[in-house]
Coordinates of C-alpha atoms and ligand atoms in Angstrom, one line a residue:
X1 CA 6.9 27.4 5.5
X2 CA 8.5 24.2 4.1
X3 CA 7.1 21.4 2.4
X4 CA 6.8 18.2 1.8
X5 CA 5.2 15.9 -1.5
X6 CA 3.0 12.6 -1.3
X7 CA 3.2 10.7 -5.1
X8 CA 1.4 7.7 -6.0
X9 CA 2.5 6.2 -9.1
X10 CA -0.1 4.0 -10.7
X11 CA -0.5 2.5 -14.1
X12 CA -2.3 5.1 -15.5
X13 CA -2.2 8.3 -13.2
X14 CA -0.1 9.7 -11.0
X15 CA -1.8 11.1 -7.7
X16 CA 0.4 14.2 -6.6
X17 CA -0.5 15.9 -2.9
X18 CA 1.3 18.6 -1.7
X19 CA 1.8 19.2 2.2
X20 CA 2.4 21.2 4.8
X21 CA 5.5 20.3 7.4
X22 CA 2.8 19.6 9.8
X23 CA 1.5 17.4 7.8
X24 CA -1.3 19.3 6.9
X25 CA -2.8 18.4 3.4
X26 CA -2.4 21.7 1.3
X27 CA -3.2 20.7 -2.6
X28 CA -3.5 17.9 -4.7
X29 CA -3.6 16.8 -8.4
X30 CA -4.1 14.1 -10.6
X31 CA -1.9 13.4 -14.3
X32 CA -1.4 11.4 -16.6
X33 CA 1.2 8.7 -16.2
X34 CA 2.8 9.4 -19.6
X35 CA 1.8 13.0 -19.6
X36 CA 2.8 16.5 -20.7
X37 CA 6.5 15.9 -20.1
X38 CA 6.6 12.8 -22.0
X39 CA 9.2 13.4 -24.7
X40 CA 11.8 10.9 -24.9
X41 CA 11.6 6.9 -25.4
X42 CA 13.1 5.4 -21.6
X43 CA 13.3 4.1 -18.4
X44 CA 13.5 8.1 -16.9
X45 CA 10.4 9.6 -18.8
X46 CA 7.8 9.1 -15.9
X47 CA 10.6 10.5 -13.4
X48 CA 10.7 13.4 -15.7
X49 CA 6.9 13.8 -15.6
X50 CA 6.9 13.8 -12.0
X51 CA 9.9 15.7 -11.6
X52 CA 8.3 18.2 -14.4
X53 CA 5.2 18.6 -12.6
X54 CA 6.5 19.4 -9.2
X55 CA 9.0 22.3 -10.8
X56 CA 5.8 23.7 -12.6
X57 CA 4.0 23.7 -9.5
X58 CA 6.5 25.4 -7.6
X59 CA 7.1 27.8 -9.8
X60 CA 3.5 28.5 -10.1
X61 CA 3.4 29.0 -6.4
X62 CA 7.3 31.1 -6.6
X63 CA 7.9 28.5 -4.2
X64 CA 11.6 28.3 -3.5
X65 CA 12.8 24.4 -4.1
X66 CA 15.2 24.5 -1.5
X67 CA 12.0 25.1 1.1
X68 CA 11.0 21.3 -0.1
X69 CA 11.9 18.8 2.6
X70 CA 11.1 15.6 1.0
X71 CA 9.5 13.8 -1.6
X72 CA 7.9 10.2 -1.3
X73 CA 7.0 8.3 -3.9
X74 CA 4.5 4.8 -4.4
X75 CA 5.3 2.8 -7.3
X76 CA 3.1 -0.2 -8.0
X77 CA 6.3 -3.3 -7.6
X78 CA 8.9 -4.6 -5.3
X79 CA 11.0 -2.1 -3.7
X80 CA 14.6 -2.7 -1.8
X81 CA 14.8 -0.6 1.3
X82 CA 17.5 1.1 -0.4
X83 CA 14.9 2.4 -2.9
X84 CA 16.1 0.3 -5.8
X85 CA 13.7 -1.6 -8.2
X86 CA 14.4 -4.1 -10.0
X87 CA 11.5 -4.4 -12.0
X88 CA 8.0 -2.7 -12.1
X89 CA 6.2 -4.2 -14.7
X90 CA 3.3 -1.7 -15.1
X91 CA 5.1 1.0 -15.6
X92 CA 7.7 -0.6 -17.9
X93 CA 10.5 0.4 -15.1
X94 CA 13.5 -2.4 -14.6
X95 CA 16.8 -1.7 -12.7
X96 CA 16.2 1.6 -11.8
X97 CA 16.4 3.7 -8.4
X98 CA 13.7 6.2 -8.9
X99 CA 15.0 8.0 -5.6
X100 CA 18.3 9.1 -7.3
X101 CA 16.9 9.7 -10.7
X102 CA 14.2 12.1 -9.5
X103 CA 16.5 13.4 -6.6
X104 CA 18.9 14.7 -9.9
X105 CA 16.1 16.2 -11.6
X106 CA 14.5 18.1 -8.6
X107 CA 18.3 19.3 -8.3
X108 CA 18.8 17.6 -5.0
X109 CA 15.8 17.0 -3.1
X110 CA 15.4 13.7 -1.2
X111 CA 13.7 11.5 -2.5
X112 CA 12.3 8.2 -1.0
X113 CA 10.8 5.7 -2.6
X114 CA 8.3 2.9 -1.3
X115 CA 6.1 -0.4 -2.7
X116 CA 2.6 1.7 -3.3
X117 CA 0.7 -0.8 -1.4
X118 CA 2.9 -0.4 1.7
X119 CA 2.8 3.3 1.0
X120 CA -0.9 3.5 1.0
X121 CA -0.8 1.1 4.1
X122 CA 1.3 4.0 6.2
X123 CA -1.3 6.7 4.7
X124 CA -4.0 4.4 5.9
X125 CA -2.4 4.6 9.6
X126 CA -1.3 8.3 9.3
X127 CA -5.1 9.3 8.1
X128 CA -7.2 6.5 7.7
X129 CA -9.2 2.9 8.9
X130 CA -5.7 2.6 11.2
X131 CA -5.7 6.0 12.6
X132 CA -3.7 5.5 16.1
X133 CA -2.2 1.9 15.8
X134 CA 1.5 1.6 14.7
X135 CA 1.4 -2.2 13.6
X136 CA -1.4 -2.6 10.7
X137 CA -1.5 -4.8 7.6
X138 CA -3.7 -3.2 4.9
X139 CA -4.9 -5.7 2.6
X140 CA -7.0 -4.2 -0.8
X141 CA -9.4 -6.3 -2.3
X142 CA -9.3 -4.6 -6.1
X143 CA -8.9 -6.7 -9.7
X144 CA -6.1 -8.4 -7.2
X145 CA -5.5 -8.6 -4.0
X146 CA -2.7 -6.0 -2.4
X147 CA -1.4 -5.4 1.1
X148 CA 1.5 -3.6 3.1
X149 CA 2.7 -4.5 6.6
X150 CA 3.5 -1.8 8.9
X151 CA 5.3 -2.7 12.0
X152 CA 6.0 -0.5 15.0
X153 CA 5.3 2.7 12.7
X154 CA 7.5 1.4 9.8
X155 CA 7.1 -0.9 6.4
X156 CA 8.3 -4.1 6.1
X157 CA 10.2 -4.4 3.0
X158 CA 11.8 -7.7 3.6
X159 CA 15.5 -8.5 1.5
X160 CA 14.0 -8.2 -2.0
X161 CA 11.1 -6.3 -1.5
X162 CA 8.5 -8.9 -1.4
X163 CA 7.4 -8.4 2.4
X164 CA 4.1 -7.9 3.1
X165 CA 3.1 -9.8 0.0
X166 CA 0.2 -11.5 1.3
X167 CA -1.6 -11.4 -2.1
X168 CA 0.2 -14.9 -3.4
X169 CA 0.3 -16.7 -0.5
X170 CA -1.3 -20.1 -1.0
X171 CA -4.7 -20.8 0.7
X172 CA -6.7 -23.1 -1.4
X173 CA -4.6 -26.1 -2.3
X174 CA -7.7 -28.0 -4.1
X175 CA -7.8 -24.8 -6.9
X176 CA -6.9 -25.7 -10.2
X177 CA -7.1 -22.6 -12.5
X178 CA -3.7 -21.4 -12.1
X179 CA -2.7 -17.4 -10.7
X180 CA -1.3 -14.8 -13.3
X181 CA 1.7 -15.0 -10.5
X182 CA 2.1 -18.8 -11.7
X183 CA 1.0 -20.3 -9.0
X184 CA -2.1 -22.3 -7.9
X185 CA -4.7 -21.5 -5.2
X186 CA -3.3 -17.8 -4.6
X187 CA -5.3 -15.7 -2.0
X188 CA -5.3 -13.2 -5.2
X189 CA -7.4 -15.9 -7.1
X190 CA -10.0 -16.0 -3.7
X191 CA -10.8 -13.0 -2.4
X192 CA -10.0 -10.5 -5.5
X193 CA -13.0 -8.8 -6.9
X194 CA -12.2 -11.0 -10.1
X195 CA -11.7 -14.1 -7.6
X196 CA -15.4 -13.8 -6.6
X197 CA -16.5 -13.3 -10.1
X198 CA -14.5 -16.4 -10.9
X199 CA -15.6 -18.5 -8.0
X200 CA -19.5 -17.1 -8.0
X201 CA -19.3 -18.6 -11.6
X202 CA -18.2 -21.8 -10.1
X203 CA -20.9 -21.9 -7.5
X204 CA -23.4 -21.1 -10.3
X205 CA -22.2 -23.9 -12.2
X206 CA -21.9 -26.8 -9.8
X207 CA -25.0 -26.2 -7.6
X208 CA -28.6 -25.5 -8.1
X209 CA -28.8 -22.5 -5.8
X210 CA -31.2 -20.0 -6.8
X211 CA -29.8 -16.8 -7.6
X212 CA -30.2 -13.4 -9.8
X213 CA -26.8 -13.9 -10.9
X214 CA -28.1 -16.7 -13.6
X215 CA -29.7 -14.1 -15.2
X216 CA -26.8 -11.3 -15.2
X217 CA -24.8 -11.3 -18.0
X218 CA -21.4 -10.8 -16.7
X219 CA -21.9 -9.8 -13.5
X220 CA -19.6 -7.9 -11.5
X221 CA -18.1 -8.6 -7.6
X222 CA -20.4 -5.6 -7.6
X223 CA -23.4 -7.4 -8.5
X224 CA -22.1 -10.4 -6.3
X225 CA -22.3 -8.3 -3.1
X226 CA -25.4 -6.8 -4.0
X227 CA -27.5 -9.7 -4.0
X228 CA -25.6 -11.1 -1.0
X229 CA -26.9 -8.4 1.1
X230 CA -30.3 -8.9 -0.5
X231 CA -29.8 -12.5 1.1
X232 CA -29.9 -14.2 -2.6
X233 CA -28.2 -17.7 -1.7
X234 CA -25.5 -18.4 -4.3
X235 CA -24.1 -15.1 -3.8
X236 CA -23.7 -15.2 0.3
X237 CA -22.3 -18.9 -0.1
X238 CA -19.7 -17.5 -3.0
X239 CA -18.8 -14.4 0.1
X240 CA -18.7 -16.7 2.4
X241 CA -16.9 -19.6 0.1
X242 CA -14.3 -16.3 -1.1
X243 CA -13.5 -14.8 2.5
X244 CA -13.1 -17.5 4.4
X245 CA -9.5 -17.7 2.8
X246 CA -8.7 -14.3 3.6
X247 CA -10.2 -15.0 7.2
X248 CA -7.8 -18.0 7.3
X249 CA -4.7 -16.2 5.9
X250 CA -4.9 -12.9 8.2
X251 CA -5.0 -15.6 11.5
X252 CA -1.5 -17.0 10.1
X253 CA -0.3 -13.6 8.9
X254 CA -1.3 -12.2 12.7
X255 CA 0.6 -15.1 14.0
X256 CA 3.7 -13.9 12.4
X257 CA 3.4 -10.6 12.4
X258 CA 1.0 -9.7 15.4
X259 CA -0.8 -6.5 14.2
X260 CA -3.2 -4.2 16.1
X261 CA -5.8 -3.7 13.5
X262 CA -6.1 -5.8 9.6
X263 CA -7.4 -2.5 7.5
X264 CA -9.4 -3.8 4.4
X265 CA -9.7 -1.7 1.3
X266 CA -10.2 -1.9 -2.6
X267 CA -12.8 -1.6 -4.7
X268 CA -15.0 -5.0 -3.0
X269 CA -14.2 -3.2 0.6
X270 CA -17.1 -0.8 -0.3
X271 CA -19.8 -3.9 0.6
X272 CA -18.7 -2.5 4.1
X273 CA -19.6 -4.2 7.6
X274 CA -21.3 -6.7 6.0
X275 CA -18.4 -7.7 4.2
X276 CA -16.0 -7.5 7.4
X277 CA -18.6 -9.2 10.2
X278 CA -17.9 -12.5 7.3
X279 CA -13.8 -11.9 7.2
X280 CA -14.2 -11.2 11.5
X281 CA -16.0 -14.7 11.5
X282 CA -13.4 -16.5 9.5
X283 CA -10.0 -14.8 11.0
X284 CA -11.5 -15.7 14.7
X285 CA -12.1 -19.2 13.8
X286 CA -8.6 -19.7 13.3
X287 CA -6.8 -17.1 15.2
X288 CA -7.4 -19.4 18.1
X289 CA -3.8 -18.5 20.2
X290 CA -4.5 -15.0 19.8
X291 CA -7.0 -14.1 23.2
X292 CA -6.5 -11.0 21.8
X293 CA -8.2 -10.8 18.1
X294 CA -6.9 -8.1 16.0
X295 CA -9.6 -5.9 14.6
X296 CA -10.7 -5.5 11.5
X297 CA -12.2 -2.3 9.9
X298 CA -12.6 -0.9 6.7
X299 CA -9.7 1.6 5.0
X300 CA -11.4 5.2 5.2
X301 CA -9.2 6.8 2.3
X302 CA -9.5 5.3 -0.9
X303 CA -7.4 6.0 -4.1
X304 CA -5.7 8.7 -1.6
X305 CA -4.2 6.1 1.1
X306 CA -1.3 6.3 -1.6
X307 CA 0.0 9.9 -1.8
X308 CA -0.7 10.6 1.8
X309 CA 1.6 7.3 2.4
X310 CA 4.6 8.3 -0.1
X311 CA 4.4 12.3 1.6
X312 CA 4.4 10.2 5.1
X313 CA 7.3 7.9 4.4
X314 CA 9.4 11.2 3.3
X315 CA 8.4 12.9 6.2
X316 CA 9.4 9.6 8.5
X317 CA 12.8 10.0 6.4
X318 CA 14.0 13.5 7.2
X319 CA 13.4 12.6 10.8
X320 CA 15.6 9.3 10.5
X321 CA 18.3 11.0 9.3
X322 CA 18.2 14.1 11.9
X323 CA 18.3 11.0 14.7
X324 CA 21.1 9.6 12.6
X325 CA 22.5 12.7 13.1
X326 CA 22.0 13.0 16.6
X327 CA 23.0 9.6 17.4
X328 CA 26.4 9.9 15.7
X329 CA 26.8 13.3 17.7
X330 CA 26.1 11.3 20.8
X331 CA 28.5 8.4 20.3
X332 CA 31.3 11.0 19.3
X333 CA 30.5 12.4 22.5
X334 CA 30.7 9.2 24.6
X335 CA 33.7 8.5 22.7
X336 CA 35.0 11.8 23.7
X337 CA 33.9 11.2 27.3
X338 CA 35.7 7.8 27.7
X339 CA 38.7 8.6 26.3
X340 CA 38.8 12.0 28.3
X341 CA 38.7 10.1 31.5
X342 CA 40.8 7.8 31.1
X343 CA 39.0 5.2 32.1
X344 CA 41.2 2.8 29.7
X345 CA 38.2 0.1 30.1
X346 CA 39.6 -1.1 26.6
Ligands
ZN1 ZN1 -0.6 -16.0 -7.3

C-alpha cells in the first residue's frame, strides 16, 4: 500500500493525518509546533519538526519512504502557486519554499504546499459541509475571519497568494476603529468572534436595549450567541447588526466567483442554523441577479478541515503531474502523427 500525508501547520500545533491512497483516513496526530525536533535557531526548524515526525512515524510503522506518494502541507499565510512564501508571520517563516525544504529532508518526497485556509476549504469539499460540489468558498468565523475559494475542484491562489482573501475586504465604510490589517471597516472587524464582542459592546453602549450582557463581565461571541437564541434583544440586533456584512459580502463574492455552496466554519459557526438562516437572509437580500442562490451550510469538520485539505491537495498533485505526463506523451504522438503523414500543413 502507498501513502499519502495531510499537515496543518498552525501557530501552536501541527495536525499530522496519515492516509491511505484511497484516501482513506488511517492515523492522525497532534505536536507541538516547536517540538521534539526543535534544535537549531532558523527559518527550517518547523520543516525539521515535520520532516522529523513523519521519518519517526514511518519507521515506527517499517514503512518504506519510497511507498509515500505525497505530502501536503497548510501553513497559516500567503502562498504562490509555486509553493513559495514570502512571509508567514505566525510562524516566523519569510522567503522560504517549504515544499523544497521539506522535500530535501524527507529525501525526495513531494511536497506541496497550500494557504491553510484554502487547504481546509478543499478538506471541507473532499469530507465536509461541501461534500459533492467542486466550487465552494469556505469562510471561518474564529478570532478573525478566514476563507478559501475553490473553483472547479481547485484553489484560487491568485498572483501573490492573496486570493480568496475575503477576510479584509471592506464592508462597513462608516467604522472607525481601524483593522490589525491597517485598514478600516474590514469584514474581519464585523463578523469575527472578536468583531461581535467589539460591536455587541457598541450596541450596549449606544442604545438602551435590555440585555444580560450588561451584566457579563467580558462576555464572549459565545455568550453573545447564547442570549441571541434566548431571544435577549441587544444580542440578536448585534447578530443581526454583525452578519449582515458577511450576508452582503458573500452576494458580491458569488457574483465574482459563482460558487455552489458558501461553507461557514470557525469557532462562532457552532451557533449553527440559527446563525446561518440570519447570513441566508442577508446574502439573498443582495444576491438579487443570482435566481439561483448559493447555499449556505455549516463546515462539518472542524480543526480537521486542514490536514484532510493539505493530504487532498498532494493527492490532486500526483494526479496533475501523471496527466502532465500523459498529455506531453500525447502531443509527442500527434507531433509524430503529423509529421509521419506528411501532411506539411505548416
Ligand atoms: Zn482588515
Amino acid at each position: 500500500m502507498d501513502y499519502y500525508f495531510g499537515v496543518d501547520v498552525g501557530g501552536t500545533n501541527i495536525k499530522l493525518g496519515m492516509f491511505s491512497e484511497s484516501g482513506r483516513m488511517l492515523e492522525n496526530w497532534e505536536i507541538p509546533t516547536r517540538g521534539r525536533n526543535y534544535t537549531e535557531v532558523g527559518k527550517n526548524d518547523i520543516m525539521q519538526n515535520i520532516a522529523g515526525e513523519i521519518l519517526y512515524i514511518l519507521e515506527e510503522r517499517c514503512i518504506s519512504r519510497t511507498k509515500v506518494r505525497g505530502v501536503g502541507i497548510g501553513v497559516p499565510g500567503p502562498v504562490l502557486d509555486n509553493g513559495y512564501v514570502e512571509s508567514c508571520v505566525n510562524l516566523g517563516l519569510t522567503d522560504i519554499n517549504p515544499s523544497l525544504v521539506l522535500s530535501e529532508l524527507l529525501g525526495g518526497i513531494p511536497v506541496t504546499v497550500g494557504n491553510d485556509a484554502n487547504v481546509a476549504a478543499l478538506g471541507e469539499m473532499w469530507r465536509g459541509g461541501g461534500i459533492g460540489y467542486q466550487s465552494l468558498v469556505l469562510v471561518t468565523l474564529g478570532t478573525g475571519v478566514g476563507s478559501g475559494v475553490i473553483l472547479d475542484g481547485k484553489i484560487v491562489y491568485g498572483a501573490k497568494g492573496l486570493g480568496g482573501e475575503i477576510g479584509h475586504i471592506m464592508v462597513n465604510p462608516n467604522e472607525t476603529d481601524i483593522c490589525n490589517c491597517g485598514g478600516r471597516g474590514c469584514l474581519d472587524q464585523m463578523a469575527s468572534a472578536t468583531g461581535i464582542v467589539r460591536n455587541a459592546g457598541k450596541i450596549l453602549k449606544d442604545t438602551s436595549l435590555p440585555s444580560v450582557l450588561r451584566g457579563m463581565e467580558g462576555f464572549t461571541a459565545r455568550d453573545v450567541v447564547d442570549a441571541a437564541k434566548a431571544g435577549d434583544p441587544a444580542a440578536l440586533v448585534t447578530l443581526d447588526y454583525c452578519m449582515q456584512f458577511l450576508g452582503k459580502c458573500l452576494a458580491a463574492v458569488s457574483y465574482v466567483v459563482d460558487p455552489q455552496v458558501f461553507v461557514i466554519g470557525g469557532g462562532v459557526s457552532a451557533a449553527g442554523d440559527f446563525l446561518i438562516r440570519i447570513i441566508q437572509e442577508h446574502y439573498e437580500k443582495h444576491a438579487i441577479l443570482k435566481k439561483e442562490k448559493a447555499k449556505i451550510v455549516l463546515a462539518v469538520m472542524g480543526n480537521d478541515a486542514g490536514y484532510y485539505g493539505a493530504a487532498r491537495m498532494a493527492m490532486d498533485k500526483k494526479e496533475e503531474r501523471h496527466a502532465f505526463l500523459a498529455r506531453t506523451d500525447g502531443i509527442y504522438c500527434d507531433t509524430a502523427a503529423i509529421h509521419g503523414s506528411g501532411s506539411g500543413t505548416n
